[in-house]
Amino acid sequence: MSYYYPVTHVPYAQYPSPAPLAPQPMLASRPLASATHLPTPNGQPYIVASPVASPVLAPTVTTMQRPPANVQVQRVRADSMNPSYADGKLLEQGAASERRRTTGSPTGGTTPEFPPAAHHDPEVLVYPEDPISAVELLRAGNERFVRGQVLAPHRNMERVKNLAGGQNPFAAFLSCADSRVPVEILFDQGFGDIFVVRVAGNVSNPEVVGSLEFGTSVLGAKVLYVLGHTACGAVKAAGTCEGEDVPGLVSSLFYHVKPALRNVNGDVDAAVGENVKLQAQQLAEVSPIIRTLIRQKKLIVVGGVYDLESGQVKEVCQITEVPSTAQK
């Protein structure tokens, strides 16, 4: 079943187009494809470029930027010692958590899945070589946060200075903009570990898709995580208000959330998780760059809901494969 919904129902053409951004040196040799896969109401593609720009390129997947020269890189990969790894596949969250408790953790035990000293060292970049290892870093980090045994890695001025020359986040997030959902803290990560795009209702639009394409294909993130949370104000508003009841462009969020509410017959609490699933599926299907990374086994898309009371993030979906159009 396809969860595809149009990326936006609000015609952007009614607003003045902003001036194109000046090209950045780091992107000179890594051009991102224009978002031709996002149709406008009049059938013309969104082109984030000036009228005299070079022709649109086909979607390409680029490699990770080089890490700063003064930072030691410790690469980790999924193997039998990784609680989230089983027979070459990503293990379900609950089963991985049980394995983590029985084999040890960075805050206790004799066989931790990732050396805590290295992850805590500001001069060491712990970088997962595969998506499963990236998911495990996030899962273990949230468990530490819930237990109150955080490492608080990479959160000092030495780390800040080491990152001045470049970034290599291992995960990219589409998260709600709610002030109670600080992504780096929830997953016990620090500067340079994760690339975060935040918008009310954790919904997709052309700018969000483009940002996440940058985070995955250019910066090299191995997991794309859509994070919602309980008691989400955007979902509640979409379920209880009409567009004319709110000022300005706030109602534009409703169009993105309404499909989730319809799928669960208006149940606002259930719609939070459903919205995460729909946004994750949309990202995996709409973006040719993200879709290609998934098919090449270089990226996993995960959806989760953060509980505002317990601090726990519960996964609601995992996308490890994207079927071709002919298979749907």
Short mmCIF file of C-alpha atoms in Angstrom, two decimals:
data_model
loop_
_atom_site.label_atom_id
_atom_site.label_comp_id
_atom_site.label_asym_id
_atom_site.label_seq_id
_atom_site.Cartn_x
_atom_site.Cartn_y
_atom_site.Cartn_z
CA MET A 1 0.00 0.00 0.00
CA SER A 2 1.34 3.39 -0.91
CA TYR A 3 1.12 6.24 1.59
CA TYR A 4 1.90 8.89 -0.98
CA TYR A 5 0.20 12.23 -0.67
CA PRO A 6 1.05 15.43 -2.51
CA VAL A 7 3.89 17.26 -0.83
CA THR A 8 1.86 20.44 -0.62
CA HIS A 9 -1.64 21.60 -1.38
CA VAL A 10 -0.75 25.28 -1.10
CA PRO A 11 0.43 26.79 -4.41
CA TYR A 12 3.77 28.41 -3.69
CA ALA A 13 3.40 30.52 -6.83
CA GLN A 14 1.16 32.96 -4.96
CA TYR A 15 4.13 34.13 -2.89
CA PRO A 16 7.13 36.07 -4.24
CA SER A 17 10.01 33.80 -5.10
CA PRO A 18 13.06 34.47 -2.91
CA ALA A 19 16.36 35.40 -4.48
CA PRO A 20 18.59 32.35 -5.06
CA LEU A 21 21.23 31.72 -2.44
CA ALA A 22 24.86 32.33 -3.35
CA PRO A 23 26.60 29.04 -4.10
CA GLN A 24 28.69 27.67 -1.24
CA PRO A 25 32.26 26.47 -1.88
CA MET A 26 31.61 23.06 -0.31
CA LEU A 27 28.90 22.37 -2.90
CA ALA A 28 30.87 23.43 -5.94
CA SER A 29 31.73 19.88 -6.96
CA ARG A 30 28.61 18.27 -5.50
CA PRO A 31 25.56 19.85 -7.19
CA LEU A 32 22.18 18.77 -5.87
CA ALA A 33 19.50 17.98 -8.41
CA SER A 34 16.63 20.45 -8.60
CA ALA A 35 13.42 19.16 -7.11
CA THR A 36 11.82 18.23 -10.42
CA HIS A 37 9.97 15.39 -8.74
CA LEU A 38 7.74 17.86 -6.86
CA PRO A 39 5.02 19.07 -9.26
CA THR A 40 3.33 22.43 -8.84
CA PRO A 41 -0.38 22.95 -9.49
CA ASN A 42 0.35 24.20 -13.02
CA GLY A 43 2.49 21.19 -13.83
CA GLN A 44 5.82 23.03 -13.83
CA PRO A 45 8.64 21.76 -11.58
CA TYR A 46 10.01 23.68 -8.64
CA ILE A 47 13.40 25.01 -9.69
CA VAL A 48 15.52 26.31 -6.80
CA ALA A 49 17.92 28.24 -9.03
CA SER A 50 18.21 31.40 -11.08
CA PRO A 51 16.79 31.59 -14.63
CA VAL A 52 20.31 31.39 -16.06
CA ALA A 53 21.34 28.33 -14.09
CA SER A 54 22.81 25.30 -15.81
CA PRO A 55 20.45 22.53 -17.00
CA VAL A 56 18.82 20.35 -14.36
CA LEU A 57 20.90 17.28 -13.57
CA ALA A 58 19.58 13.81 -12.99
CA PRO A 59 19.40 12.81 -9.32
CA THR A 60 22.78 11.62 -8.12
CA VAL A 61 24.01 10.23 -4.84
CA THR A 62 27.21 11.77 -3.62
CA THR A 63 29.69 10.65 -1.02
CA MET A 64 30.33 11.92 2.48
CA GLN A 65 32.47 14.98 2.95
CA ARG A 66 35.93 14.39 4.35
CA PRO A 67 36.14 14.81 8.14
CA PRO A 68 38.30 17.57 9.60
CA ALA A 69 41.99 16.74 9.36
CA ASN A 70 42.54 17.07 13.11
CA VAL A 71 39.80 14.62 14.10
CA GLN A 72 40.38 10.90 14.53
CA VAL A 73 37.67 8.81 12.90
CA GLN A 74 36.59 5.55 14.50
CA ARG A 75 34.38 3.69 12.07
CA VAL A 76 31.95 1.11 13.40
CA ARG A 77 29.98 -1.44 11.45
CA ALA A 78 27.11 -3.81 12.09
CA ASP A 79 28.17 -7.29 13.23
CA SER A 80 27.12 -9.96 15.71
CA MET A 81 28.02 -7.66 18.62
CA ASN A 82 25.55 -5.01 17.46
CA PRO A 83 22.20 -5.46 19.28
CA SER A 84 20.26 -4.01 16.32
CA TYR A 85 21.81 -6.39 13.79
CA ALA A 86 20.42 -9.84 12.94
CA ASP A 87 21.25 -11.81 9.80
CA GLY A 88 22.05 -8.70 7.80
CA LYS A 89 18.85 -6.92 8.74
CA LEU A 90 17.71 -4.28 11.22
CA LEU A 91 16.28 -5.95 14.29
CA GLU A 92 13.00 -4.72 15.74
CA GLN A 93 13.44 -2.11 18.47
CA GLY A 94 12.12 -4.20 21.36
CA ALA A 95 14.24 -7.23 20.51
CA ALA A 96 17.32 -5.04 20.10
CA SER A 97 16.68 -3.47 23.50
CA GLU A 98 16.51 -6.88 25.12
CA ARG A 99 19.81 -7.89 23.51
CA ARG A 100 21.36 -4.65 24.69
CA ARG A 101 20.37 -5.37 28.28
CA THR A 102 21.86 -8.86 28.18
CA THR A 103 25.12 -8.01 26.37
CA GLY A 104 25.97 -4.74 28.12
CA SER A 105 25.73 -1.06 27.33
CA PRO A 106 28.03 1.96 27.25
CA THR A 107 26.96 2.78 30.80
CA GLY A 108 27.44 -0.69 32.24
CA GLY A 109 28.44 -4.20 31.30
CA THR A 110 31.54 -5.77 29.86
CA THR A 111 30.78 -5.97 26.14
CA PRO A 112 29.38 -2.61 24.99
CA GLU A 113 28.28 -2.37 21.38
CA PHE A 114 30.19 0.88 20.89
CA PRO A 115 33.16 1.95 23.04
CA PRO A 116 31.80 4.74 25.28
CA ALA A 117 35.20 6.35 25.77
CA ALA A 118 35.58 6.93 22.05
CA HIS A 119 32.07 8.31 21.64
CA HIS A 120 32.70 10.67 24.55
CA ASP A 121 36.07 11.88 23.27
CA PRO A 122 35.74 15.25 21.45
CA GLU A 123 38.73 14.38 19.26
CA VAL A 124 37.21 11.11 18.04
CA LEU A 125 34.44 10.98 15.46
CA VAL A 126 32.52 7.72 15.92
CA TYR A 127 31.04 7.21 12.50
CA PRO A 128 28.84 4.22 11.53
CA GLU A 129 29.68 2.69 8.18
CA ASP A 130 26.18 1.32 7.62
CA PRO A 131 22.58 2.28 8.43
CA ILE A 132 22.06 -0.43 11.07
CA SER A 133 25.00 0.86 13.11
CA ALA A 134 23.57 4.37 12.85
CA VAL A 135 20.18 3.24 14.14
CA GLU A 136 21.88 1.43 17.02
CA LEU A 137 23.71 4.59 18.08
CA LEU A 138 20.36 6.39 18.30
CA ARG A 139 18.57 3.57 20.10
CA ALA A 140 21.31 3.18 22.69
CA GLY A 141 21.46 6.95 23.15
CA ASN A 142 17.74 7.25 23.90
CA GLU A 143 17.94 4.38 26.38
CA ARG A 144 20.74 6.19 28.19
CA PHE A 145 18.62 9.35 28.25
CA VAL A 146 15.60 7.52 29.71
CA ARG A 147 17.74 5.89 32.42
CA GLY A 148 19.38 9.18 33.31
CA GLN A 149 22.82 7.80 32.45
CA VAL A 150 23.72 10.10 29.56
CA LEU A 151 27.23 10.43 28.20
CA ALA A 152 26.53 13.92 26.84
CA PRO A 153 29.15 13.35 24.12
CA HIS A 154 30.64 16.01 21.87
CA ARG A 155 29.28 18.96 23.85
CA ASN A 156 32.27 21.17 24.56
CA MET A 157 34.29 23.91 22.89
CA GLU A 158 36.99 21.49 21.76
CA ARG A 159 34.41 19.59 19.75
CA VAL A 160 33.03 22.86 18.36
CA LYS A 161 36.47 23.92 17.15
CA ASN A 162 37.19 20.51 15.62
CA LEU A 163 34.00 20.77 13.56
CA ALA A 164 34.72 24.23 12.18
CA GLY A 165 36.19 22.72 9.03
CA GLY A 166 33.29 20.42 8.16
CA GLN A 167 30.53 18.15 9.38
CA ASN A 168 29.79 14.44 9.07
CA PRO A 169 26.47 13.71 10.83
CA PHE A 170 25.57 10.02 10.91
CA ALA A 171 21.80 10.68 11.10
CA ALA A 172 19.34 13.15 9.57
CA PHE A 173 16.09 14.05 11.33
CA LEU A 174 12.75 15.51 10.37
CA SER A 175 11.43 16.52 13.78
CA CYS A 176 8.60 18.59 15.16
CA ALA A 177 9.57 22.13 16.13
CA ASP A 178 8.10 21.71 19.63
CA SER A 179 10.45 23.20 22.24
CA ARG A 180 10.08 20.07 24.38
CA VAL A 181 11.70 17.88 21.72
CA PRO A 182 15.46 18.71 21.62
CA VAL A 183 16.61 15.91 19.34
CA GLU A 184 20.31 15.84 20.27
CA ILE A 185 19.47 15.55 23.97
CA LEU A 186 16.80 12.86 23.54
CA PHE A 187 19.26 10.61 21.73
CA ASP A 188 22.29 11.63 23.83
CA GLN A 189 24.25 13.06 20.91
CA GLY A 190 26.27 16.25 20.49
CA PHE A 191 27.68 18.77 18.05
CA GLY A 192 28.06 17.36 14.55
CA ASP A 193 26.38 14.01 15.26
CA ILE A 194 22.97 14.60 13.71
CA PHE A 195 21.50 16.87 11.03
CA VAL A 196 18.09 18.18 12.12
CA VAL A 197 15.26 19.78 10.16
CA ARG A 198 12.48 20.96 12.45
CA VAL A 199 8.98 22.06 11.44
CA ALA A 200 5.67 22.03 13.29
CA GLY A 201 3.98 18.68 12.83
CA ASN A 202 7.17 17.13 11.36
CA VAL A 203 5.68 17.44 7.88
CA SER A 204 7.34 17.43 4.47
CA ASN A 205 7.44 20.25 1.95
CA PRO A 206 9.86 21.00 -0.91
CA GLU A 207 12.33 22.81 1.34
CA VAL A 208 12.29 20.01 3.90
CA VAL A 209 12.84 17.36 1.24
CA GLY A 210 15.73 19.32 -0.25
CA SER A 211 17.35 19.77 3.15
CA LEU A 212 17.10 16.07 3.94
CA GLU A 213 18.48 15.17 0.51
CA PHE A 214 21.46 17.36 1.39
CA GLY A 215 21.87 15.73 4.79
CA THR A 216 21.82 12.22 3.38
CA SER A 217 23.42 12.40 -0.06
CA VAL A 218 26.00 15.13 0.57
CA LEU A 219 26.74 14.93 4.29
CA GLY A 220 26.45 11.14 4.37
CA ALA A 221 23.80 10.48 7.03
CA LYS A 222 23.03 6.76 7.20
CA VAL A 223 19.59 6.96 8.80
CA LEU A 224 16.74 9.36 8.07
CA TYR A 225 14.53 9.61 11.14
CA VAL A 226 11.05 11.15 11.24
CA LEU A 227 10.29 12.07 14.85
CA GLY A 228 6.87 12.99 16.17
CA HIS A 229 5.78 13.30 19.79
CA THR A 230 2.78 12.78 22.03
CA ALA A 231 0.39 15.68 22.56
CA CYS A 232 1.48 17.29 19.30
CA GLY A 233 -0.17 20.69 19.00
CA ALA A 234 -0.08 20.70 15.19
CA VAL A 235 -1.90 17.35 14.97
CA LYS A 236 -4.44 18.39 17.59
CA ALA A 237 -5.11 21.68 15.82
CA ALA A 238 -5.59 19.92 12.50
CA GLY A 239 -8.12 17.63 14.11
CA THR A 240 -10.11 20.28 15.96
CA CYS A 241 -9.83 23.48 13.92
CA GLU A 242 -10.86 24.61 10.49
CA GLY A 243 -8.49 26.55 8.24
CA GLU A 244 -10.32 29.82 8.77
CA ASP A 245 -10.07 29.46 12.56
CA VAL A 246 -6.35 30.24 12.70
CA PRO A 247 -4.38 33.27 11.48
CA GLY A 248 -1.82 33.58 8.72
CA LEU A 249 -0.27 30.49 7.19
CA VAL A 250 -0.67 28.25 10.25
CA SER A 251 -3.52 26.46 8.51
CA SER A 252 -1.15 25.37 5.72
CA LEU A 253 0.13 22.71 8.15
CA PHE A 254 -3.33 21.18 8.33
CA TYR A 255 -3.22 19.93 4.74
CA HIS A 256 -0.20 17.76 5.54
CA VAL A 257 -1.68 16.26 8.71
CA LYS A 258 -5.28 15.69 7.58
CA PRO A 259 -4.51 12.39 5.75
CA ALA A 260 -3.24 10.85 9.01
CA LEU A 261 -6.38 11.95 10.84
CA ARG A 262 -8.59 10.46 8.14
CA ASN A 263 -6.74 7.14 8.35
CA VAL A 264 -7.48 6.82 12.08
CA ASN A 265 -11.00 8.23 11.99
CA GLY A 266 -10.07 11.46 13.73
CA ASP A 267 -8.31 9.91 16.73
CA VAL A 268 -5.79 12.67 17.56
CA ASP A 269 -3.51 10.48 19.69
CA ALA A 270 -3.33 7.73 17.06
CA ALA A 271 -2.84 10.34 14.33
CA VAL A 272 0.55 11.32 15.77
CA GLY A 273 2.06 7.93 14.92
CA GLU A 274 0.13 7.70 11.67
CA ASN A 275 1.43 11.08 10.58
CA VAL A 276 5.00 9.92 11.26
CA LYS A 277 4.41 6.85 9.08
CA LEU A 278 2.95 8.88 6.23
CA GLN A 279 5.73 11.47 6.28
CA ALA A 280 8.39 8.76 6.36
CA GLN A 281 6.78 6.90 3.46
CA GLN A 282 6.41 10.10 1.50
CA LEU A 283 10.10 10.96 1.90
CA ALA A 284 11.09 7.46 0.81
CA GLU A 285 8.86 7.50 -2.27
CA VAL A 286 8.87 11.12 -3.45
CA SER A 287 12.59 11.90 -3.36
CA PRO A 288 14.58 10.06 -6.04
CA ILE A 289 17.78 10.75 -4.10
CA ILE A 290 16.48 9.26 -0.85
CA ARG A 291 14.83 6.40 -2.74
CA THR A 292 18.10 5.56 -4.48
CA LEU A 293 20.04 5.56 -1.21
CA ILE A 294 17.52 3.14 0.31
CA ARG A 295 17.74 0.80 -2.66
CA GLN A 296 21.52 0.89 -2.49
CA LYS A 297 21.32 -0.11 1.21
CA LYS A 298 23.07 3.13 2.17
CA LEU A 299 20.09 4.55 4.07
CA ILE A 300 17.29 3.39 6.35
CA VAL A 301 14.23 5.53 7.07
CA VAL A 302 12.85 5.18 10.59
CA GLY A 303 9.81 6.77 12.18
CA GLY A 304 9.35 7.22 15.91
CA VAL A 305 7.18 8.95 18.50
CA TYR A 306 8.72 10.63 21.54
CA ASP A 307 6.75 10.32 24.77
CA LEU A 308 6.80 13.68 26.54
CA GLU A 309 6.29 12.04 29.94
CA SER A 310 8.64 9.05 29.85
CA GLY A 311 11.33 10.40 27.50
CA GLN A 312 11.22 7.19 25.48
CA VAL A 313 11.15 7.15 21.69
CA LYS A 314 9.04 4.31 20.31
CA GLU A 315 9.62 3.36 16.69
CA VAL A 316 6.49 3.05 14.59
CA CYS A 317 7.99 2.20 11.18
CA GLN A 318 11.17 1.15 9.41
CA ILE A 319 11.68 1.51 5.68
CA THR A 320 14.56 -0.60 4.42
CA GLU A 321 13.25 -1.23 0.91
CA VAL A 322 11.36 0.80 -1.69
CA PRO A 323 9.68 -1.25 -4.41
CA SER A 324 9.79 -0.07 -7.99
CA THR A 325 6.68 1.41 -9.58
CA ALA A 326 6.04 -1.85 -11.41
CA GLN A 327 5.95 -3.77 -8.10
CA LYS A 328 3.35 -1.57 -6.42
#
